[in-house]
Every structure is written in C-alpha cells, then in structure tokens.
Short mmCIF file of C-alpha atoms in Angstrom, two decimals:
data_model
loop_
_atom_site.label_atom_id
_atom_site.label_comp_id
_atom_site.label_asym_id
_atom_site.label_seq_id
_atom_site.Cartn_x
_atom_site.Cartn_y
_atom_site.Cartn_z
CA UNK A 78 53.47 43.83 14.80
CA UNK A 79 56.16 44.11 12.12
CA UNK A 80 54.75 47.49 11.27
CA UNK A 81 55.66 48.66 14.75
CA UNK A 82 59.21 47.41 14.38
CA UNK A 83 60.19 50.55 12.49
CA UNK A 84 59.03 52.82 15.26
CA UNK A 85 60.25 50.60 18.09
CA UNK A 86 62.66 53.22 19.31
CA UNK A 87 60.03 55.89 19.56
CA UNK A 88 57.99 56.06 22.71
CA UNK A 89 55.16 58.17 24.02
CA UNK A 90 54.74 59.07 27.63
CA UNK A 91 51.28 59.06 29.08
CA UNK A 92 49.48 58.65 32.37
CA UNK A 93 47.81 55.32 33.02
CA UNK A 94 45.89 54.90 36.27
CA UNK A 95 47.69 57.84 37.78
CA UNK A 96 51.22 56.69 36.88
CA UNK A 97 53.54 58.02 34.18
CA UNK A 98 54.34 55.32 31.66
CA UNK A 99 56.49 55.10 28.54
CA UNK A 100 54.89 53.06 25.81
CA UNK A 101 55.99 52.28 22.26
CA UNK A 102 54.61 54.77 19.78
CA UNK A 103 51.56 53.36 18.08
CA UNK A 104 50.38 51.43 21.11
CA UNK A 105 46.63 50.93 20.96
CA UNK A 106 44.16 50.54 23.81
CA UNK A 107 43.99 46.83 22.97
CA UNK A 108 47.81 46.61 23.18
CA UNK A 109 47.82 48.35 26.54
CA UNK A 110 45.29 45.92 28.00
CA UNK A 111 47.15 42.93 26.56
CA UNK A 112 50.40 44.25 28.04
CA UNK A 113 48.83 43.97 31.49
CA UNK A 114 47.03 40.70 30.80
CA UNK A 115 43.62 42.33 31.07
CA UNK A 116 40.51 40.91 29.45
CA UNK A 117 38.69 43.82 27.77
CA UNK A 118 35.34 42.43 28.92
CA UNK A 119 36.41 42.70 32.55
CA UNK A 120 37.42 46.37 32.55
CA UNK A 121 36.20 49.77 31.48
CA UNK A 122 38.58 52.22 29.84
CA UNK A 123 38.40 55.98 30.04
CA UNK A 124 40.59 57.82 27.52
CA UNK A 125 41.17 61.51 28.17
CA UNK A 126 38.00 61.58 30.26
CA UNK A 127 35.87 59.94 27.56
CA UNK A 128 34.59 56.42 28.27
CA UNK A 129 35.40 54.00 25.46
CA UNK A 130 32.11 52.16 25.18
CA UNK A 131 32.88 50.21 22.05
CA UNK A 132 35.30 47.45 22.99
CA UNK A 133 35.58 46.42 19.34
CA UNK A 134 37.27 49.77 18.68
CA UNK A 135 40.12 49.15 21.15
CA UNK A 136 42.52 47.80 18.47
CA UNK A 137 42.01 50.96 16.43
CA UNK A 138 42.48 53.57 19.15
CA UNK A 139 46.12 54.66 19.34
CA UNK A 140 47.49 56.31 22.43
CA UNK A 141 49.30 59.62 22.08
CA UNK A 142 51.84 61.64 24.02
CA UNK A 143 50.26 63.16 27.13
CA UNK A 144 47.11 61.03 27.07
CA UNK A 145 45.43 60.20 30.33
CA UNK A 146 44.01 56.69 30.56
CA UNK A 147 42.03 55.14 33.38
CA UNK A 148 41.39 51.41 33.48
CA UNK A 149 38.80 50.45 36.08
CA UNK A 150 36.97 47.35 37.16
CA UNK A 151 34.52 46.18 39.80
CA UNK A 152 35.93 45.38 43.23
CA UNK A 153 34.28 44.35 46.47
CA UNK A 154 32.22 47.09 48.03
CA UNK A 155 29.01 47.97 49.76
CA UNK B 292 16.68 25.84 51.94
CA UNK B 293 14.78 28.60 53.68
CA UNK B 294 13.53 27.64 57.09
CA UNK B 295 10.79 30.26 56.90
CA UNK B 296 8.58 27.84 55.06
CA UNK B 297 5.26 29.37 56.11
CA UNK B 298 3.77 31.25 53.21
CA UNK B 299 3.97 34.94 53.86
CA UNK B 300 1.20 36.52 51.87
CA UNK B 301 3.41 39.27 50.58
CA UNK B 302 3.52 41.48 47.53
CA UNK B 303 6.49 40.91 45.21
CA UNK B 304 9.57 42.97 45.98
CA UNK B 305 9.75 45.23 42.97
CA UNK B 306 11.87 48.22 42.07
CA UNK B 307 11.13 50.19 38.92
CA UNK B 308 9.18 47.28 37.43
CA UNK B 309 11.85 44.67 38.09
CA UNK B 310 11.03 41.96 40.58
CA UNK B 311 13.73 40.75 42.95
CA UNK B 312 13.59 37.45 44.79
CA UNK B 313 15.10 38.63 48.08
CA UNK B 314 14.53 41.70 50.23
CA UNK B 315 18.08 41.37 51.50
CA UNK B 316 20.77 42.99 49.39
CA UNK B 317 24.41 42.54 50.28
CA UNK B 318 27.75 44.16 49.66
CA UNK B 319 30.91 42.35 48.61
CA UNK B 320 33.53 44.37 50.50
CA UNK B 321 35.77 43.54 53.44
CA UNK B 322 35.62 39.74 53.31
CA UNK B 323 38.69 37.89 54.52
CA UNK B 324 38.74 35.71 51.42
CA UNK B 325 36.90 35.22 48.16
CA UNK B 326 35.72 31.80 49.23
CA UNK B 327 34.23 33.28 52.38
CA UNK B 328 32.50 35.98 50.38
CA UNK B 329 31.00 33.50 47.94
CA UNK B 330 29.73 31.30 50.76
CA UNK B 331 28.26 34.28 52.60
CA UNK B 332 26.47 35.56 49.50
CA UNK B 333 25.03 32.12 48.96
CA UNK B 334 23.89 31.86 52.59
CA UNK B 335 22.30 35.31 52.46
CA UNK B 336 19.99 34.31 49.63
CA UNK B 337 20.52 37.78 48.16
CA UNK B 338 20.03 38.45 44.49
CA UNK B 339 21.28 42.04 44.44
CA UNK B 340 24.96 42.39 45.31
CA UNK B 341 26.84 45.66 45.31
CA UNK B 342 30.26 46.30 43.86
CA UNK B 343 32.54 49.33 43.74
CA UNK B 344 34.41 50.84 40.79
CA UNK B 345 38.15 51.21 41.27
CA UNK B 346 41.36 51.45 39.26
CA UNK B 347 42.91 48.17 38.20
CA UNK B 348 46.22 47.83 40.04
CA UNK B 349 48.55 47.52 37.06
CA UNK B 350 51.52 46.73 39.25
CA UNK B 351 49.97 43.49 40.44
CA UNK B 352 50.16 40.49 38.19
CA UNK B 353 46.85 38.82 37.43
CA UNK B 354 44.76 41.31 39.29
CA UNK B 355 41.26 39.97 39.25
CA UNK B 356 38.16 42.03 39.81
CA UNK B 357 34.81 40.97 41.14
CA UNK B 358 33.64 39.79 37.73
CA UNK B 359 35.98 36.83 38.08
CA UNK B 360 34.19 35.82 41.26
CA UNK B 361 30.56 36.75 40.74
CA UNK B 362 28.42 35.18 38.08
CA UNK B 363 26.32 37.99 36.57
CA UNK B 364 23.70 35.37 35.69
CA UNK B 365 23.34 34.42 39.34
CA UNK B 366 23.53 37.87 40.89
CA UNK B 367 22.23 41.29 39.97
CA UNK B 368 25.30 43.52 40.07
CA UNK B 369 24.53 46.88 41.59
CA UNK B 370 27.49 49.23 41.25
CA UNK B 371 27.96 51.95 43.81
CA UNK B 372 29.67 55.33 43.83
CA UNK B 373 31.21 54.79 47.26
CA UNK B 374 34.08 57.09 48.04
CA UNK B 375 32.79 59.93 45.85
CA UNK B 376 32.67 63.32 47.53
CA UNK B 377 31.01 65.41 44.83
CA UNK B 378 28.15 65.07 42.37
CA UNK B 379 30.61 65.34 39.49
CA UNK B 380 32.77 62.52 40.79
CA UNK B 381 29.78 60.28 41.51
CA UNK B 382 28.41 60.89 38.02
CA UNK B 383 31.76 59.90 36.50
CA UNK B 384 31.84 56.66 38.50
CA UNK B 385 28.23 55.88 37.59
CA UNK B 386 28.99 56.29 33.90
CA UNK B 387 32.03 54.03 34.17
CA UNK B 388 29.94 51.42 35.99
CA UNK B 389 27.26 51.47 33.32
CA UNK B 390 29.89 51.07 30.61
CA UNK B 391 30.77 47.70 32.15
CA UNK B 392 27.64 46.65 30.32
CA UNK B 393 25.47 44.88 32.90
CA UNK B 394 22.70 47.31 33.72
CA UNK B 395 21.86 50.98 34.14
CA UNK B 396 21.26 50.79 37.89
CA UNK B 397 23.45 52.67 40.32
CA UNK B 398 23.60 52.83 44.08
CA UNK B 399 24.35 56.50 44.33
CA UNK B 400 26.47 57.75 47.20
CA UNK B 401 27.75 61.30 47.47
CA UNK B 402 29.62 61.45 50.74
CA UNK B 403 29.93 64.70 52.64
CA UNK B 404 32.27 63.91 55.50
CA UNK B 405 35.07 61.41 56.07
CA UNK B 406 34.46 60.73 59.73
CA UNK B 407 30.74 60.00 59.54
CA UNK B 408 30.40 59.13 55.85
CA UNK B 409 27.08 60.96 55.99
CA UNK B 410 25.66 61.97 52.61
CA UNK B 411 26.10 65.38 51.04
CA UNK B 412 22.41 65.74 50.25
CA UNK B 413 22.85 68.76 47.94
CA UNK B 414 25.36 66.84 45.82
CA UNK B 415 23.21 63.72 46.02
CA UNK B 416 20.16 65.53 44.63
CA UNK B 417 22.21 67.15 41.89
CA UNK B 418 23.76 63.85 40.83
CA UNK B 419 20.38 62.09 40.97
CA UNK B 420 18.86 64.59 38.55
CA UNK B 421 21.73 64.30 36.07
CA UNK B 422 21.83 60.51 36.17
CA UNK B 423 18.05 60.10 35.92
CA UNK B 424 18.17 62.33 32.83
CA UNK B 425 20.80 60.01 31.39
CA UNK B 426 18.54 57.00 31.88
CA UNK B 427 20.07 55.61 35.05
CA UNK B 428 17.94 53.87 37.64
CA UNK B 429 19.17 55.62 40.75
CA UNK B 430 18.99 54.06 44.18
CA UNK B 431 20.00 56.90 46.45
CA UNK B 432 21.86 56.37 49.72
CA UNK B 433 20.69 59.11 52.07
CA UNK B 434 20.18 59.97 55.70
CA UNK B 435 16.88 59.58 57.54
CA UNK B 436 15.67 63.08 56.64
CA UNK B 437 12.16 63.00 55.17
CA UNK B 438 12.53 66.14 53.07
CA UNK B 439 15.65 64.85 51.34
CA UNK B 440 13.89 61.54 50.72
CA UNK B 441 10.92 63.36 49.17
CA UNK B 442 13.21 65.44 46.95
CA UNK B 443 15.07 62.34 45.80
CA UNK B 444 11.78 60.74 44.83
CA UNK B 445 10.74 63.86 42.95
CA UNK B 446 14.09 63.86 41.17
CA UNK B 447 13.32 60.39 39.84
CA UNK B 448 15.18 58.01 42.15
CA UNK B 449 13.73 54.49 41.75
CA UNK B 450 14.45 53.73 45.40
CA UNK B 451 15.46 55.77 48.41
CA UNK B 452 17.93 54.22 50.85
CA UNK B 453 18.01 55.85 54.25
CA UNK B 454 20.69 54.72 56.68
CA UNK B 455 19.93 52.86 59.89
CA UNK B 456 23.15 54.36 61.31
CA UNK B 457 26.49 55.40 59.79
CA UNK B 458 28.16 53.12 57.22
CA UNK B 459 30.19 50.40 58.87
CA UNK B 460 29.18 51.44 62.39
CA UNK B 461 26.97 48.48 63.25
CA UNK B 462 24.99 50.72 65.59
CA UNK B 463 21.67 49.42 64.32
CA UNK B 464 18.44 51.31 63.79
CA UNK B 465 18.87 54.64 65.56
CA UNK B 466 15.72 56.40 64.40
CA UNK B 467 12.87 54.00 63.68
CA UNK B 468 10.28 56.75 63.69
CA UNK B 469 12.08 58.65 60.92
CA UNK B 470 12.38 55.49 58.83
CA UNK B 471 8.65 54.77 59.29
CA UNK B 472 7.83 58.32 58.27
CA UNK B 473 9.90 58.06 55.08
CA UNK B 474 8.27 54.74 54.23
CA UNK B 475 4.80 56.15 54.84
CA UNK B 476 5.36 59.23 52.69
CA UNK B 477 7.19 57.78 49.68
CA UNK B 478 5.73 55.82 46.82
CA UNK B 479 9.05 54.39 45.65
CA UNK B 480 10.61 51.50 47.57
CA UNK B 481 12.48 52.40 50.75
CA UNK B 482 15.50 50.27 51.49
CA UNK B 483 17.45 50.68 54.70
CA UNK B 484 21.13 50.91 53.83
CA UNK B 485 24.01 50.89 56.28
CA UNK B 486 24.45 50.46 60.00
CA UNK B 487 22.86 47.04 60.52
CA UNK B 488 25.12 45.13 62.92
CA UNK B 489 23.26 41.96 63.84
CA UNK B 490 20.09 40.03 63.09
CA UNK B 491 18.09 41.99 65.66
CA UNK B 492 18.88 45.21 63.77
CA UNK B 493 17.81 43.72 60.46
CA UNK B 494 14.58 42.40 61.91
CA UNK B 495 13.82 45.72 63.61
CA UNK B 496 14.42 47.63 60.38
CA UNK B 497 12.08 45.36 58.43
CA UNK B 498 9.45 45.71 61.16
CA UNK B 499 9.23 49.42 60.31
CA UNK B 500 7.66 48.34 57.03
CA UNK B 501 10.55 49.15 54.70
CA UNK B 502 10.84 47.20 51.47
CA UNK B 503 14.32 45.80 51.99
CA UNK B 504 17.76 46.15 53.54
CA UNK B 505 21.22 46.51 52.09
CA UNK B 506 24.15 45.56 54.29
CA UNK B 507 27.80 44.71 54.00
CA UNK B 508 29.91 45.09 57.13
CA UNK B 509 27.26 43.51 59.38
CA UNK B 510 27.94 40.25 57.56
CA UNK B 511 31.54 40.62 56.42
CA UNK B 512 32.89 41.74 59.80
CA UNK B 513 31.12 39.05 61.83
CA UNK B 514 33.36 36.37 63.34
CA UNK B 515 31.55 33.87 61.13
CA UNK B 516 30.24 35.77 58.11
CA UNK B 517 28.54 32.76 56.53
CA UNK B 518 26.54 32.06 59.65
CA UNK B 519 25.70 35.74 60.02
CA UNK B 520 24.57 35.90 56.40
CA UNK B 521 22.16 33.09 57.13
CA UNK B 522 20.97 34.86 60.29
CA UNK B 523 20.39 38.06 58.34
CA UNK B 524 18.37 36.20 55.76
CA UNK B 525 16.12 34.77 58.46
CA UNK B 526 15.92 38.12 60.25
CA UNK B 527 14.82 39.94 57.09
CA UNK B 528 12.17 37.30 56.45
CA UNK B 529 11.07 37.36 60.09
CA UNK B 530 10.96 41.13 60.23
CA UNK B 531 8.92 41.29 57.05
CA UNK B 532 6.48 38.66 58.29
CA UNK B 533 6.22 40.40 61.66
CA UNK B 534 5.43 43.70 59.98
CA UNK B 535 2.79 42.13 57.74
CA UNK B 536 1.29 40.25 60.69
CA UNK B 537 0.74 43.49 62.59
CA UNK B 538 2.04 43.63 66.11
CA UNK B 539 -0.20 43.56 69.21
CA UNK B 540 -0.89 46.86 70.92
CA UNK B 541 1.53 47.73 73.71
CA UNK B 542 0.11 47.98 77.23
CA UNK B 543 1.54 49.54 80.35
CA UNK B 544 0.06 46.82 82.56
CA UNK B 545 -0.02 43.06 82.45
CA UNK B 546 -2.90 40.99 81.10
CA UNK B 547 -2.99 37.25 81.89
CA UNK B 548 -2.77 34.86 79.00
CA UNK B 549 -4.43 32.03 80.94
CA UNK B 550 -8.12 32.01 81.92
CA UNK B 551 -9.11 33.55 85.24
CA UNK B 552 -12.00 31.07 85.48
CA UNK B 553 -11.55 27.53 86.66
CA UNK B 554 -9.03 28.25 89.38
CA UNK B 555 -9.21 25.89 92.38
CA UNK B 556 -10.79 27.04 95.64
#
C-alpha cells in the first residue's frame, strides 16, 4: 500500500457496472472488489469485454484510464 | 417426506449423462423473502434451481447474490440468459455464468419480444450452435414449434424446453398436442418450461410424457409459495405416474362400473 502513497493524487477514470468512477491510479481488480466488500469467489469480472477467469490474477491486473469493467453475480431468476 | 410412496417403475431422469433426482426444476426469482424462497425450494424437492446473471449493485452496501443463499452442494445451479434479446448477448451471459465456476450448463433464452417474451428462434439456434461448440450443455427455452425443437436438437442442445404458455402468465398448458409431438419426435429430454400456474397444469404437462418441468412464478407468486411448491412436487410425481400408468380410453357414452347381474327383481 505504501507504494501507492506516491501516486495517491493521481486517479484514473473508468466505467464500472455502467457508472463512471474515479479510482486511484494503480488500483487492481482485487482492490476494486475489496473496495466494495465483494468476495472474489462470489462474482465474475469482465474487463474490457474479456472475462477474467483466473481469480488468482486479480491482484496483478491493474485498471487503466478508460477501462470498462463489469462485475456480475447470480441473482434470483427463472 | 414424499407422500407418493408407491414405487413408480420409472427410468432415471437423465440429461446428457447426468442423473437428477427430481423431475421438477424451479426458479429462484420473485420470492417475497429469502427465507420464503429457501423453504419453497426445500418443499419442491427440486435439485436443479435456476439463477440469473446480473450486475452487482455497487451502490448498495453488502449486496448479496444467490450464492450466499443457495448451497451449491445441495442444489444444481442452472444459470439462465433471461433478459437477453440477441444471440450475441445471450452468449456473453452464458460465458459469464460459466466463469462462476460451477458447471458448463446453461438455460438458454433468446427473447424476441417484450410483451410476450416469446423466443427469437433464429437467435436461439445461432446461440445454441456457438455455445455447444464451446462445450456448453445447452438447455434451450423455446416455443412449442416442432421444427425449431428438431433444429435445436440437431444443433446439439442437451434438452429442449418448450413453453406451456408465456413466461409468468400462469395460463397453463395451451397446446398439449404440440408438446406431445415434440416429445415423440426428439431423442433428447423435453422439459416444459414456463406458464405453469397451478398443480393441475403441472400434472397435465407431465401427463403428455415430457421428462420434466421448470417453473418459477407458479410457485413464487402463489399466496403461499411453500405450500404451492409442495403441491407442484406432488403434481409432477402424479403426472409422471399417470403417464406411465397409461390412461383408459375415452368413451362418448357411459359404461357402468358395477355389475349388471345380481340386481333385485
């Protein structure tokens, strides 16, 4: 986390679940999920239209300016 | 706790080599509470339960999806592509569902019209082909058209799911003859999906000889969903047994059940 301290002022803007969001530069997929209190095993993440199948890779995938992220899960349905 | 204790000499209910313990499959939508849903699923005796794929609402604290409420060891989670209006969209949802990591099965819906929620059969066939190629086990929600059902089977669907009547309508089995025809002509399991409103409907659908029924609103929108889930369970078992038993021929005239001999002078 201390590594991110130096870039704390910098942000990237991206679209998450259809909404524009400003996030600290260097935010990873794992950070994004943690920010929203989401358990990675309970959701599926799509990053710029590519499904991120390897949950172990979430801490290594950094989000960039203009990225489009979708976080989905199972809800009640027929 | 089944009350249908008489042994029904039935073949196992199998789809694509996997055996399921109940011919009743249920949805998880539209319940008034999670507790009610859990109790209704339990009462239904269903093993296969359907779920939908949707965005997590990031503006709600502690948003919890179905996985917090359904034990994947207890239920077979069958994701659907409900709400998708094109093959491309349905394929995207199917891929997301598979990435959840439970299984490669998908209840494929490609909807063609908002008012009727009837399937877009061209899109459905296209999506079936793509997903089968990708290794999905596709259970295709379709209308009661035989030719579409045949094409879906040819395209590799592991089960074909004709509607009894439109989704959420509760109108019951509108075209039994068409459902019988599909069942007679297909080798893959035929599962009636959508439109079942009460136990009579479920029983009547099973009496056409189909392999199973999938329903959601018929249970969830009942005044007492848990009781209705139980009724549906019995109705599916009764309908199956009735089909296997083979009904008596219909007659236009009466025939006495009691002997004509031995009447008093």
